[in-house]
Short mmCIF file of C-alpha atoms in Angstrom, two decimals:
data_model
loop_
_atom_site.label_atom_id
_atom_site.label_comp_id
_atom_site.label_asym_id
_atom_site.label_seq_id
_atom_site.Cartn_x
_atom_site.Cartn_y
_atom_site.Cartn_z
CA UNK X 1 0.00 0.00 0.00
CA UNK X 2 1.25 3.36 -0.94
CA UNK X 3 1.56 5.51 2.06
CA UNK X 4 0.34 9.08 1.87
CA UNK X 5 1.46 11.99 3.90
CA UNK X 6 -0.17 11.96 7.30
CA UNK X 7 -1.54 15.01 9.00
CA UNK X 8 -0.93 14.77 12.67
CA UNK X 9 -3.82 15.45 15.13
CA UNK X 10 -1.88 18.22 16.81
CA UNK X 11 -1.37 20.01 13.50
CA UNK X 12 -5.09 19.77 12.63
CA UNK X 13 -6.13 21.11 16.01
CA UNK X 14 -3.83 24.10 15.63
CA UNK X 15 -5.30 24.93 12.22
CA UNK X 16 -8.85 24.61 13.53
CA UNK X 17 -8.01 26.95 16.39
CA UNK X 18 -6.71 29.59 14.00
CA UNK X 19 -9.99 29.44 12.06
CA UNK X 20 -12.04 29.67 15.25
CA UNK X 21 -10.13 32.70 16.57
CA UNK X 22 -10.44 34.40 13.21
CA UNK X 23 -14.26 34.18 13.38
CA UNK X 24 -14.23 35.52 16.95
CA UNK X 25 -12.16 38.55 15.87
CA UNK X 26 -14.67 39.34 13.12
CA UNK X 27 -17.59 39.12 15.56
CA UNK X 28 -15.78 41.38 18.04
CA UNK X 29 -15.18 43.96 15.31
CA UNK X 30 -18.90 44.01 14.45
CA UNK X 31 -19.84 44.49 18.13
CA UNK X 32 -17.40 47.40 18.43
CA UNK X 33 -18.92 49.07 15.36
CA UNK X 34 -22.44 48.75 16.81
CA UNK X 35 -21.31 50.21 20.16
CA UNK X 36 -19.70 53.15 18.32
CA UNK X 37 -22.95 53.87 16.45
CA UNK X 38 -24.97 53.80 19.69
CA UNK X 39 -22.51 56.18 21.40
CA UNK X 40 -22.75 58.66 18.52
CA UNK X 41 -26.56 58.51 18.65
CA UNK X 42 -26.66 59.04 22.43
CA UNK X 43 -24.28 61.97 22.16
CA UNK X 44 -26.60 63.66 19.65
CA UNK X 45 -29.64 63.02 21.85
CA UNK X 46 -27.85 64.45 24.88
CA UNK X 47 -26.98 67.61 22.99
CA UNK X 48 -30.60 67.95 21.90
CA UNK X 49 -31.80 67.52 25.50
CA UNK X 50 -29.28 70.08 26.70
CA UNK X 51 -30.48 72.55 24.09
CA UNK X 52 -34.11 71.98 25.12
CA UNK X 53 -33.30 72.28 28.80
CA UNK X 54 -31.50 75.54 28.17
CA UNK X 55 -34.93 77.06 27.40
CA UNK X 56 -36.32 76.06 30.82
CA UNK X 57 -36.23 78.58 33.62
CA UNK X 58 -37.37 78.60 37.18
CA UNK X 59 -38.87 81.97 38.03
CA UNK X 60 -39.75 83.20 41.46
CA UNK X 61 -43.27 84.65 41.67
CA UNK X 62 -44.10 87.85 43.52
CA UNK X 63 -45.51 85.80 46.37
CA UNK X 64 -42.17 84.01 46.79
CA UNK X 65 -43.23 80.71 45.24
CA UNK X 66 -41.15 79.22 42.45
CA UNK X 67 -42.77 78.28 39.17
CA UNK X 68 -41.20 76.29 36.37
CA UNK X 69 -41.84 77.77 32.95
CA UNK X 70 -41.04 76.59 29.45
CA UNK X 71 -40.70 79.43 27.01
CA UNK X 72 -42.96 79.23 24.00
CA UNK X 73 -41.20 77.68 21.02
CA UNK X 74 -41.43 79.41 17.68
CA UNK X 75 -41.04 78.13 14.14
CA UNK X 76 -38.96 79.80 11.45
CA UNK X 77 -41.78 82.21 10.73
CA UNK X 78 -42.13 83.21 14.36
CA UNK X 79 -45.48 81.49 14.94
CA UNK X 80 -46.00 80.37 18.55
CA UNK X 81 -46.17 76.62 18.99
CA UNK X 82 -47.11 76.43 22.68
CA UNK X 83 -50.29 74.58 23.64
CA UNK X 84 -52.73 76.92 25.47
CA UNK X 85 -54.26 73.96 27.29
CA UNK X 86 -51.02 72.97 29.05
CA UNK X 87 -49.50 74.32 32.26
CA UNK X 88 -46.05 74.38 30.66
CA UNK X 89 -47.13 77.20 28.36
CA UNK X 90 -47.45 79.74 31.17
CA UNK X 91 -45.85 81.40 34.13
CA UNK X 92 -48.27 81.71 37.04
CA UNK X 93 -48.91 83.89 40.02
CA UNK X 94 -50.86 82.80 43.07
CA UNK X 95 -53.97 84.45 44.45
CA UNK X 96 -55.62 83.57 47.73
CA UNK X 97 -59.38 83.36 48.18
CA UNK X 98 -61.40 82.63 51.26
CA UNK X 99 -62.66 79.07 51.16
CA UNK X 100 -66.00 80.40 52.36
CA UNK X 101 -66.40 82.06 48.94
CA UNK X 102 -67.18 78.65 47.46
CA UNK X 103 -70.83 79.75 47.65
CA UNK X 104 -70.35 82.91 45.57
CA UNK X 105 -70.05 83.54 41.85
CA UNK X 106 -71.91 83.07 38.58
CA UNK X 107 -71.31 79.29 38.52
CA UNK X 108 -72.79 78.38 41.90
CA UNK X 109 -74.92 75.27 41.67
CA UNK X 110 -78.23 75.51 43.51
CA UNK X 111 -80.97 72.91 43.32
CA UNK X 112 -83.41 70.97 45.51
CA UNK X 113 -80.52 69.11 47.15
CA UNK X 114 -77.94 71.91 47.33
CA UNK X 115 -78.71 75.08 49.26
CA UNK X 116 -76.95 78.35 48.46
CA UNK X 117 -74.11 78.67 50.97
CA UNK X 118 -73.65 82.45 50.71
CA UNK X 119 -76.48 84.95 50.53
CA UNK X 120 -76.21 87.76 47.99
CA UNK X 121 -75.39 91.23 49.25
CA UNK X 122 -78.62 93.01 48.29
CA UNK X 123 -76.77 96.33 48.05
CA UNK X 124 -75.08 94.97 44.91
CA UNK X 125 -78.37 94.30 43.12
CA UNK X 126 -79.74 96.66 40.46
CA UNK X 127 -83.36 97.46 39.61
CA UNK X 128 -83.99 96.09 36.12
CA UNK X 129 -86.75 98.67 35.48
CA UNK X 130 -84.22 101.48 35.87
CA UNK X 131 -81.50 100.02 33.64
CA UNK X 132 -83.44 98.25 30.88
CA UNK X 133 -83.40 99.35 27.26
CA UNK X 134 -86.46 99.76 25.03
CA UNK X 135 -86.48 96.22 23.65
CA UNK X 136 -88.52 94.53 26.40
CA UNK X 137 -90.82 94.99 29.40
CA UNK X 138 -90.32 94.53 33.14
CA UNK X 139 -93.05 93.51 35.54
CA UNK X 140 -92.32 96.20 38.15
CA UNK X 141 -89.63 97.88 40.24
CA UNK X 142 -89.25 94.84 42.49
CA UNK X 143 -87.34 92.85 39.83
CA UNK X 144 -83.66 92.87 40.84
CA UNK X 145 -80.55 91.17 39.42
CA UNK X 146 -76.79 91.43 39.76
CA UNK X 147 -74.98 93.79 37.32
CA UNK X 148 -73.49 91.00 35.15
CA UNK X 149 -76.98 89.63 34.58
CA UNK X 150 -78.32 93.10 33.82
CA UNK X 151 -75.73 93.85 31.13
CA UNK X 152 -76.16 90.48 29.42
CA UNK X 153 -79.95 90.75 29.59
CA UNK X 154 -79.94 94.13 27.82
CA UNK X 155 -77.64 92.83 25.09
CA UNK X 156 -79.59 89.63 24.50
CA UNK X 157 -83.08 91.13 24.37
CA UNK X 158 -81.95 94.04 22.19
CA UNK X 159 -80.43 91.53 19.76
CA UNK X 160 -83.68 89.52 19.92
CA UNK X 161 -85.71 92.59 19.03
CA UNK X 162 -83.34 93.53 16.19
CA UNK X 163 -83.63 89.99 14.80
CA UNK X 164 -87.41 89.55 15.13
CA UNK X 165 -89.00 92.96 15.67
CA UNK X 166 -90.74 91.43 18.68
CA UNK X 167 -90.70 93.51 21.89
CA UNK X 168 -93.21 91.47 23.89
CA UNK X 169 -90.77 89.75 26.28
CA UNK X 170 -91.33 90.72 29.89
CA UNK X 171 -88.96 89.99 32.77
CA UNK X 172 -91.30 89.05 35.59
CA UNK X 173 -88.93 87.68 38.21
CA UNK X 174 -85.33 88.01 39.26
CA UNK X 175 -83.70 87.91 42.69
CA UNK X 176 -85.74 86.56 45.59
CA UNK X 177 -85.02 86.68 49.30
CA UNK X 178 -85.20 83.52 51.35
CA UNK X 179 -88.37 84.81 53.06
CA UNK X 180 -90.19 85.49 49.81
CA UNK X 181 -89.20 82.11 48.40
CA UNK X 182 -90.64 80.40 51.46
CA UNK X 183 -93.95 82.18 50.87
CA UNK X 184 -94.05 80.94 47.29
CA UNK X 185 -93.26 77.41 48.39
CA UNK X 186 -95.98 77.34 51.03
CA UNK X 187 -98.52 78.78 48.60
CA UNK X 188 -97.66 76.06 46.09
CA UNK X 189 -98.16 73.30 48.66
CA UNK X 190 -101.47 74.84 49.74
CA UNK X 191 -102.74 74.89 46.17
CA UNK X 192 -101.68 71.33 45.35
CA UNK X 193 -102.17 69.64 48.71
CA UNK X 194 -98.81 67.91 48.26
CA UNK X 195 -95.97 67.60 50.77
CA UNK X 196 -93.33 68.82 48.29
CA UNK X 197 -93.04 70.50 44.90
CA UNK X 198 -91.05 69.96 41.71
CA UNK X 199 -92.03 73.42 40.47
CA UNK X 200 -91.23 75.69 43.40
CA UNK X 201 -88.04 75.31 45.45
CA UNK X 202 -87.82 75.63 49.20
CA UNK X 203 -86.22 78.71 50.70
CA UNK X 204 -82.45 78.49 50.35
CA UNK X 205 -82.67 76.04 47.45
CA UNK X 206 -83.86 78.40 44.70
CA UNK X 207 -81.84 79.67 41.73
CA UNK X 208 -83.46 83.05 42.30
CA UNK X 209 -81.40 83.56 45.47
CA UNK X 210 -78.28 83.92 43.30
CA UNK X 211 -79.17 87.17 41.49
CA UNK X 212 -78.28 85.43 38.21
CA UNK X 213 -81.70 83.92 37.44
CA UNK X 214 -84.62 85.50 35.56
CA UNK X 215 -88.08 84.38 34.49
CA UNK X 216 -89.78 85.57 31.31
CA UNK X 217 -93.40 85.99 30.35
CA UNK X 218 -94.85 87.83 27.36
CA UNK X 219 -96.92 91.02 27.35
CA UNK X 220 -98.55 92.72 24.37
CA UNK X 221 -99.50 95.89 26.20
CA UNK X 222 -102.79 94.58 27.54
CA UNK X 223 -102.54 90.85 28.24
CA UNK X 224 -100.05 88.22 29.26
CA UNK X 225 -99.21 84.79 27.91
CA UNK X 226 -96.72 82.06 28.74
CA UNK X 227 -93.17 82.22 27.43
CA UNK X 228 -92.85 78.79 25.82
CA UNK X 229 -89.70 79.24 23.74
CA UNK X 230 -91.45 78.66 20.43
CA UNK X 231 -92.10 80.91 17.42
CA UNK X 232 -90.10 84.14 17.61
CA UNK X 233 -88.94 83.15 21.10
CA UNK X 234 -87.07 80.17 19.73
CA UNK X 235 -84.39 82.73 18.81
CA UNK X 236 -83.73 83.23 22.52
CA UNK X 237 -83.55 79.48 23.17
CA UNK X 238 -81.01 79.07 20.34
CA UNK X 239 -78.90 82.19 20.92
CA UNK X 240 -78.96 82.86 24.67
CA UNK X 241 -75.60 81.11 25.15
CA UNK X 242 -73.88 83.85 23.10
CA UNK X 243 -74.75 86.25 25.91
CA UNK X 244 -73.84 83.93 28.78
CA UNK X 245 -77.34 82.57 29.52
CA UNK X 246 -78.62 79.01 29.66
CA UNK X 247 -82.14 77.67 29.81
CA UNK X 248 -81.71 76.31 33.31
CA UNK X 249 -84.37 73.60 33.30
CA UNK X 250 -84.42 72.12 29.79
CA UNK X 251 -86.72 69.41 28.56
CA UNK X 252 -85.24 65.95 29.07
CA UNK X 253 -83.06 66.87 32.08
CA UNK X 254 -85.74 66.65 34.77
CA UNK X 255 -84.18 63.59 36.43
CA UNK X 256 -80.97 65.57 36.91
CA UNK X 257 -82.23 69.08 37.73
CA UNK X 258 -85.15 67.73 39.81
CA UNK X 259 -87.28 70.54 38.35
CA UNK X 260 -89.86 70.21 35.58
CA UNK X 261 -89.07 71.75 32.20
CA UNK X 262 -89.28 75.57 32.44
CA UNK X 263 -88.64 77.26 29.07
CA UNK X 264 -89.07 80.65 30.73
CA UNK X 265 -86.32 80.28 33.34
CA UNK X 266 -82.84 81.50 32.36
CA UNK X 267 -79.61 81.61 34.30
CA UNK X 268 -76.51 83.72 33.66
CA UNK X 269 -73.30 81.66 33.84
CA UNK X 270 -70.93 83.54 31.50
CA UNK X 271 -70.28 83.15 27.78
CA UNK X 272 -67.69 80.32 27.62
CA UNK X 273 -69.57 78.12 30.08
CA UNK X 274 -72.93 78.72 28.40
CA UNK X 275 -71.40 77.84 25.02
CA UNK X 276 -69.98 74.53 26.27
CA UNK X 277 -73.31 73.62 27.88
CA UNK X 278 -75.18 74.51 24.71
CA UNK X 279 -72.86 72.61 22.38
CA UNK X 280 -72.76 69.47 24.55
CA UNK X 281 -76.40 69.62 25.68
CA UNK X 282 -75.49 69.84 29.36
CA UNK X 283 -77.52 71.21 32.22
CA UNK X 284 -75.65 73.02 34.99
CA UNK X 285 -75.41 69.93 37.19
CA UNK X 286 -73.68 68.04 34.38
CA UNK X 287 -71.33 70.89 33.60
CA UNK X 288 -70.19 71.31 37.21
CA UNK X 289 -69.17 67.63 37.22
CA UNK X 290 -67.65 67.80 33.74
CA UNK X 291 -65.36 70.76 34.44
CA UNK X 292 -63.66 68.89 37.28
CA UNK X 293 -61.80 66.92 34.60
CA UNK X 294 -59.79 70.05 33.80
CA UNK X 295 -57.19 71.19 36.31
CA UNK X 296 -53.89 73.04 36.23
CA UNK X 297 -52.13 69.66 36.23
CA UNK X 298 -54.30 67.67 33.82
CA UNK X 299 -54.80 70.48 31.32
CA UNK X 300 -57.20 73.37 30.73
CA UNK X 301 -60.45 73.39 28.76
CA UNK X 302 -59.99 75.66 25.73
CA UNK X 303 -63.10 77.47 24.48
CA UNK X 304 -63.22 79.51 21.28
CA UNK X 305 -66.34 81.65 21.47
CA UNK X 306 -68.48 82.65 18.52
CA UNK X 307 -67.32 86.27 18.75
CA UNK X 308 -63.63 85.35 18.47
CA UNK X 309 -62.83 85.39 22.18
CA UNK X 310 -60.64 82.61 23.53
CA UNK X 311 -60.80 81.23 27.06
CA UNK X 312 -59.24 78.55 29.21
CA UNK X 313 -61.24 77.08 32.10
CA UNK X 314 -60.10 74.90 34.97
CA UNK X 315 -61.19 73.62 38.37
CA UNK X 316 -59.43 74.11 41.72
CA UNK X 317 -60.56 72.00 44.72
CA UNK X 318 -61.38 73.93 47.85
CA UNK X 319 -58.72 73.67 50.53
CA UNK X 320 -59.44 72.23 53.97
CA UNK X 321 -58.00 75.42 55.47
CA UNK X 322 -59.63 78.86 55.69
CA UNK X 323 -58.09 79.92 52.38
CA UNK X 324 -57.55 78.33 48.99
CA UNK X 325 -54.56 79.19 46.80
CA UNK X 326 -55.32 79.52 43.11
CA UNK X 327 -52.73 79.93 40.37
CA UNK X 328 -53.60 82.15 37.41
CA UNK X 329 -51.50 82.47 34.22
CA UNK X 330 -49.46 85.54 33.32
CA UNK X 331 -49.19 87.21 29.94
CA UNK X 332 -45.96 87.24 27.94
CA UNK X 333 -44.49 90.02 30.07
CA UNK X 334 -44.30 87.58 32.98
CA UNK X 335 -45.85 90.10 35.36
CA UNK X 336 -49.42 90.89 34.29
CA UNK X 337 -52.12 88.27 34.71
CA UNK X 338 -54.55 87.54 31.94
CA UNK X 339 -58.08 88.79 32.76
CA UNK X 340 -59.65 86.13 34.95
CA UNK X 341 -62.71 85.36 37.05
CA UNK X 342 -62.99 82.95 39.96
CA UNK X 343 -66.37 81.49 40.89
CA UNK X 344 -67.22 79.02 43.58
CA UNK X 345 -69.34 76.06 42.51
CA UNK X 346 -71.25 76.04 45.83
CA UNK X 347 -70.14 72.45 46.37
CA UNK X 348 -66.44 71.69 46.70
CA UNK X 349 -64.25 74.06 44.74
CA UNK X 350 -63.64 76.96 42.41
CA UNK X 351 -63.83 77.39 38.64
CA UNK X 352 -61.30 79.73 37.03
CA UNK X 353 -62.12 81.42 33.72
CA UNK X 354 -59.19 83.09 31.94
CA UNK X 355 -59.63 85.31 28.88
CA UNK X 356 -56.67 84.73 26.57
CA UNK X 357 -58.13 86.85 23.78
CA UNK X 358 -60.97 89.36 23.86
CA UNK X 359 -63.85 88.90 21.44
CA UNK X 360 -65.41 91.39 19.09
CA UNK X 361 -68.75 91.35 20.93
CA UNK X 362 -72.03 89.91 19.68
CA UNK X 363 -74.05 93.13 19.59
CA UNK X 364 -73.13 96.26 17.72
CA UNK X 365 -75.60 98.89 18.87
CA UNK X 366 -75.65 102.11 20.80
CA UNK X 367 -79.26 101.75 21.93
CA UNK X 368 -79.14 102.68 25.59
CA UNK X 369 -82.57 104.31 25.71
CA UNK X 370 -84.30 103.47 28.96
CA UNK X 371 -87.80 102.07 29.22
CA UNK X 372 -89.09 105.29 30.80
CA UNK X 373 -88.17 107.26 27.69
CA UNK X 374 -89.94 104.95 25.26
CA UNK X 375 -92.67 102.98 27.01
CA UNK X 376 -94.70 105.25 29.23
CA UNK X 377 -97.54 102.75 29.05
CA UNK X 378 -95.61 100.27 31.20
CA UNK X 379 -96.58 101.05 34.78
CA UNK X 380 -97.03 99.40 38.12
CA UNK X 381 -100.27 97.80 36.89
CA UNK X 382 -98.24 94.73 35.98
CA UNK X 383 -97.42 94.12 39.61
CA UNK X 384 -99.27 91.18 41.05
CA UNK X 385 -100.51 90.03 37.66
CA UNK X 386 -99.36 86.48 36.96
CA UNK X 387 -99.94 83.97 34.22
CA UNK X 388 -100.10 80.23 34.54
CA UNK X 389 -96.35 79.65 34.73
CA UNK X 390 -95.13 78.03 37.92
CA UNK X 391 -92.09 79.58 39.56
CA UNK X 392 -89.00 77.63 40.54
#
């Protein structure tokens, strides 16, 4: 047998080892390349974070509290990119309100289960008969409301008249004292023989205690009829929100409001709130619960009103102490606060309404003529004359 050249085991093992180590070196080189790529990527991300963080400042407010603020970013054309619904878009200052004021303001919730916590200062009320314009009637000099209600009422009913030519609306009821409301309640029970009423509230539990509620009837100069919200009056039902009013006891919400449908009963709550309630078909009870979803931490509710005004709205829980601290946003100068209003909800906290941008207004008229100058026929004879409408 011809003998071939033998390859010793030791020689084969050495060659196999060289091949194995060569593969390991290639794998190690690939790993090093991947690590290098990751390092470069992290370095770029870190620089980006540092650049972003360089825009963050901590500013001390006038009350000594520190507030983190992120300056509004701008694009190449200088357009602001900050989100008006987020806390990070603003610098804030703190204001302190008495926790007892939870029962005051145009968003207080009053119904058969929730009594008004704070009585209205009657010195602040105005006589509607003395401040009305020529577009509507008033029952008598006893009808009183708060100034915000008065201004909005004049604007709404003047716009109604301009739209329809109808001047038959009469304001027959406004503010009521606790004593007068109790009389109405007892009279209602006497007439029905019932132990309670879904039409007339007990003293302390009536919307009319707030100074923001009004009842309508209609008057043609000689006779009265119910305000039912139909015909020409449908304009008021469909447009009242533009002036800050809601129909307080709408049809279909009786199980929530605990009051029968009253198309004649309106409540002033302010334009942005009335618009949200109108658009989402909410009664006041539903809105008070809904707005609690919006806080300074979770984000603000942004409302763009029909007249071009822009608002943010948010809820602040009432503190357990005697005072509640509320933070309100500052304008771009970092010193001046945006125009704001704070209203208690008469339950457990406060609702803040901030005007980011003023609107153009919904009424363009200079008609400030008083009723006395245009309607001499309207006299005290209306006093004590009622139609068939029940009074909440």
